[in-house]
Amino acid sequence: TTTTTTTARALSARTSDDAEAAGGIDPYRHAQGACEVDITLQTTTTENGAVKAMVFSTTAPVDVLEVERLCACAGWPDRPRAKLKRALENSFMVATLYECDVDASTGNVGETSRGRLVGCARATSDHVFNSTLWDIIVDPEYQGKGLGKALVQQMIRSLLARDVANVTLFADQDVIPFYRALGFVQDPEGIKGMFLYPE
């Protein structure tokens, strides 16, 4: 699942209090106050019998060349490498999905540094009130397996664990249903995203 800011609409995730007021159960509530650790989302066995684990992390190092590879695979336009590197370095959070080998004899999951980067997203924030998700991307070869949903959900949980109150993003029209299903609300209370493009 990919998002860009072109022809975008602002969406916002409801807070826990909003969900409870509406009589619902907030799927992100339990995450508040949790520590950040790598999470194995799923394991699979390849045709040759090798076991692979899909690992979510907010602490794994990110190679800008690997992020460039993901963007190219998804057909995103090229961005200057130096600027992409700065964007990653200056983000409040960079979340990743790595496919890692699993030791058949011990069941231990290998290091993300030796895995394959298959998903990535980042967030900017004021560290307290608001955070915005950017550049959510999953390798097309791995799409259709629920990884985009897992990436966003786990990232929101990690942001709430850092005590950020609200999470927003910008979504192309065709992926709005995807984010709405994750709890995001389009144009809450009539709020609209506004853009300035200096000439």
Coordinates of C-alpha atoms in Angstrom, one line a residue:
T1 CA 0.0 0.0 0.0
T2 CA 1.4 3.4 -0.9
T3 CA 0.4 6.9 -0.2
T4 CA 1.6 10.3 -1.7
T5 CA 0.6 13.9 -1.0
T6 CA -0.6 14.6 -4.5
T7 CA -4.4 15.1 -4.8
A8 CA -4.4 14.2 -1.1
R9 CA -7.1 14.5 1.6
A10 CA -6.3 14.8 5.3
L11 CA -7.2 11.8 7.5
S12 CA -6.9 11.5 11.2
A13 CA -6.9 8.6 13.6
R14 CA -9.4 8.8 16.4
T15 CA -8.0 9.0 19.9
S16 CA -8.9 6.3 22.5
D17 CA -11.3 8.7 24.2
D18 CA -13.1 9.4 21.0
A19 CA -13.6 5.6 20.4
E20 CA -14.9 5.0 23.9
A21 CA -17.3 8.0 23.6
A22 CA -18.7 6.4 20.5
G23 CA -19.2 3.1 22.3
G24 CA -16.4 1.3 20.5
I25 CA -13.2 -0.5 21.5
D26 CA -10.0 1.2 20.4
P27 CA -7.7 -1.4 19.0
Y28 CA -4.7 0.9 19.8
R29 CA -5.5 1.6 23.4
H30 CA -3.5 -1.3 24.9
A31 CA -0.3 -0.1 23.3
Q32 CA 0.0 3.1 25.3
G33 CA 3.0 2.9 27.6
A34 CA 4.4 -0.2 25.9
C35 CA 8.1 -0.5 25.2
E36 CA 9.4 -0.6 21.7
V37 CA 10.6 -4.0 20.6
D38 CA 10.9 -5.8 17.3
I39 CA 7.7 -7.8 16.6
T40 CA 7.5 -10.9 14.5
L41 CA 4.2 -10.5 12.6
Q42 CA 4.2 -13.8 10.7
T43 CA 6.3 -16.7 9.7
T44 CA 6.2 -18.6 6.4
T45 CA 7.9 -21.6 4.9
T46 CA 9.3 -21.4 1.4
E47 CA 9.1 -24.1 -1.3
N48 CA 12.6 -25.3 -0.4
G49 CA 11.8 -25.6 3.3
A50 CA 13.4 -22.4 4.5
V51 CA 11.5 -20.5 7.3
K52 CA 11.2 -16.8 7.0
A53 CA 9.9 -14.3 9.6
M54 CA 8.3 -10.9 8.9
V55 CA 9.7 -8.5 11.5
F56 CA 8.3 -5.0 12.4
S57 CA 10.9 -2.6 13.9
T58 CA 11.2 1.0 14.9
T59 CA 14.8 0.7 15.9
A60 CA 16.4 -1.2 13.0
P61 CA 19.0 0.8 10.9
V62 CA 17.6 1.9 7.5
D63 CA 19.8 1.9 4.4
V64 CA 18.7 4.7 2.2
L65 CA 19.7 2.6 -0.9
E66 CA 17.2 0.0 0.2
V67 CA 14.5 2.6 0.6
E68 CA 15.3 3.8 -2.9
R69 CA 15.0 0.3 -4.2
L70 CA 11.5 0.0 -2.6
C71 CA 10.4 3.3 -4.1
A72 CA 11.6 2.2 -7.5
C73 CA 9.8 -1.1 -7.3
A74 CA 6.6 0.7 -6.4
G75 CA 7.0 3.1 -9.3
W76 CA 7.5 6.2 -7.2
P77 CA 9.3 9.2 -8.7
D78 CA 13.0 9.5 -8.0
R79 CA 14.0 11.8 -5.1
P80 CA 17.5 13.1 -4.5
R81 CA 19.3 10.6 -2.3
A82 CA 20.7 13.3 0.0
K83 CA 17.3 14.7 0.6
L84 CA 15.8 11.2 1.2
K85 CA 18.5 10.5 3.7
R86 CA 17.8 13.7 5.5
A87 CA 14.1 13.0 5.6
L88 CA 14.8 9.6 7.2
E89 CA 17.3 11.0 9.7
N90 CA 15.0 13.9 10.8
S91 CA 11.8 11.8 11.2
F92 CA 10.4 11.2 14.6
M93 CA 10.0 7.5 13.8
V94 CA 11.0 5.2 10.9
A95 CA 9.2 1.9 10.9
T96 CA 10.4 -1.0 8.9
L97 CA 9.3 -4.5 7.8
Y98 CA 12.2 -7.0 7.3
E99 CA 12.0 -10.5 6.0
C100 CA 14.5 -12.4 8.2
D101 CA 15.8 -16.0 8.2
V102 CA 14.6 -18.3 11.0
D103 CA 17.1 -20.8 12.4
A104 CA 15.5 -24.2 11.8
S105 CA 17.1 -25.8 14.8
T106 CA 16.5 -23.1 17.4
G107 CA 13.6 -21.1 16.0
N108 CA 15.5 -17.9 16.5
V109 CA 14.8 -15.1 14.2
G110 CA 17.8 -13.6 12.4
E111 CA 19.0 -10.0 12.8
T112 CA 17.1 -7.4 10.7
S113 CA 20.5 -6.1 9.5
R114 CA 20.8 -9.4 7.5
G115 CA 17.2 -9.4 6.4
R116 CA 15.4 -8.0 3.3
L117 CA 13.6 -4.7 3.6
V118 CA 10.1 -5.2 2.3
G119 CA 8.2 -2.3 3.9
C120 CA 8.9 1.1 5.3
A121 CA 7.1 4.2 6.7
R122 CA 8.1 7.3 8.6
A123 CA 6.4 9.8 10.9
T124 CA 7.1 13.4 11.8
S125 CA 5.8 14.8 15.1
D126 CA 5.9 17.6 17.7
H127 CA 6.6 14.7 20.1
V128 CA 3.4 15.4 22.1
F129 CA 0.2 16.4 20.4
N130 CA 0.4 15.3 16.7
S131 CA 2.2 13.0 14.4
T132 CA 1.8 12.6 10.6
L133 CA 2.6 9.4 8.7
W134 CA 4.6 9.7 5.4
D135 CA 5.9 7.4 2.6
I136 CA 4.1 4.2 3.6
I137 CA 5.4 1.6 1.2
V138 CA 5.4 -2.2 0.8
D139 CA 7.4 -4.0 -1.9
P140 CA 4.9 -4.9 -4.6
E141 CA 6.1 -8.5 -4.5
Y142 CA 4.8 -8.7 -0.9
Q143 CA 1.6 -6.8 -1.3
G144 CA -1.8 -8.5 -0.8
K145 CA -0.6 -10.3 2.4
G146 CA -1.8 -7.8 5.0
L147 CA 1.6 -6.3 5.5
G148 CA 0.6 -2.7 4.7
K149 CA -2.2 -3.0 7.3
A150 CA 0.2 -4.5 9.9
L151 CA 2.8 -1.8 9.2
V152 CA 0.4 1.1 9.8
Q153 CA -1.3 -0.6 12.9
Q154 CA 2.0 -1.4 14.5
M155 CA 3.3 2.1 13.8
I156 CA 0.3 3.7 15.4
R157 CA 0.8 1.5 18.5
S158 CA 4.4 2.6 18.6
L159 CA 3.4 6.3 18.3
L160 CA 0.9 6.0 21.1
A161 CA 3.5 4.3 23.2
R162 CA 5.5 7.5 22.8
D163 CA 2.5 9.4 24.2
V164 CA 1.6 11.1 20.9
A165 CA -2.1 12.1 21.1
N166 CA -3.2 12.2 17.4
V167 CA -2.0 10.5 14.2
T168 CA -2.8 11.9 10.7
L169 CA -1.8 11.1 7.1
F170 CA -2.4 12.2 3.6
A171 CA -3.9 9.6 1.2
D172 CA -4.7 9.4 -2.5
Q173 CA -8.4 8.9 -3.2
D174 CA -8.1 5.2 -4.1
V175 CA -6.6 4.2 -0.8
I176 CA -8.9 6.2 1.5
P177 CA -11.1 3.1 2.1
F178 CA -7.9 1.2 3.3
Y179 CA -7.1 3.8 5.9
R180 CA -10.7 4.3 6.9
A181 CA -10.8 0.6 7.8
L182 CA -7.9 1.2 10.1
G183 CA -9.8 3.8 12.1
F184 CA -8.8 7.0 10.2
V185 CA -11.5 9.6 9.7
Q186 CA -11.7 11.7 6.6
D187 CA -12.0 15.5 7.1
P188 CA -13.0 15.2 10.8
E189 CA -15.3 18.0 11.8
G190 CA -14.9 19.5 8.4
I191 CA -11.2 20.1 8.8
K192 CA -9.4 20.2 5.4
G193 CA -5.8 19.9 4.5
M194 CA -4.3 23.0 2.9
F195 CA -1.2 23.3 0.8
L196 CA 1.2 26.0 -0.2
Y197 CA 3.4 25.4 -3.3
P198 CA 5.9 28.2 -3.5
E199 CA 6.9 29.1 -7.1

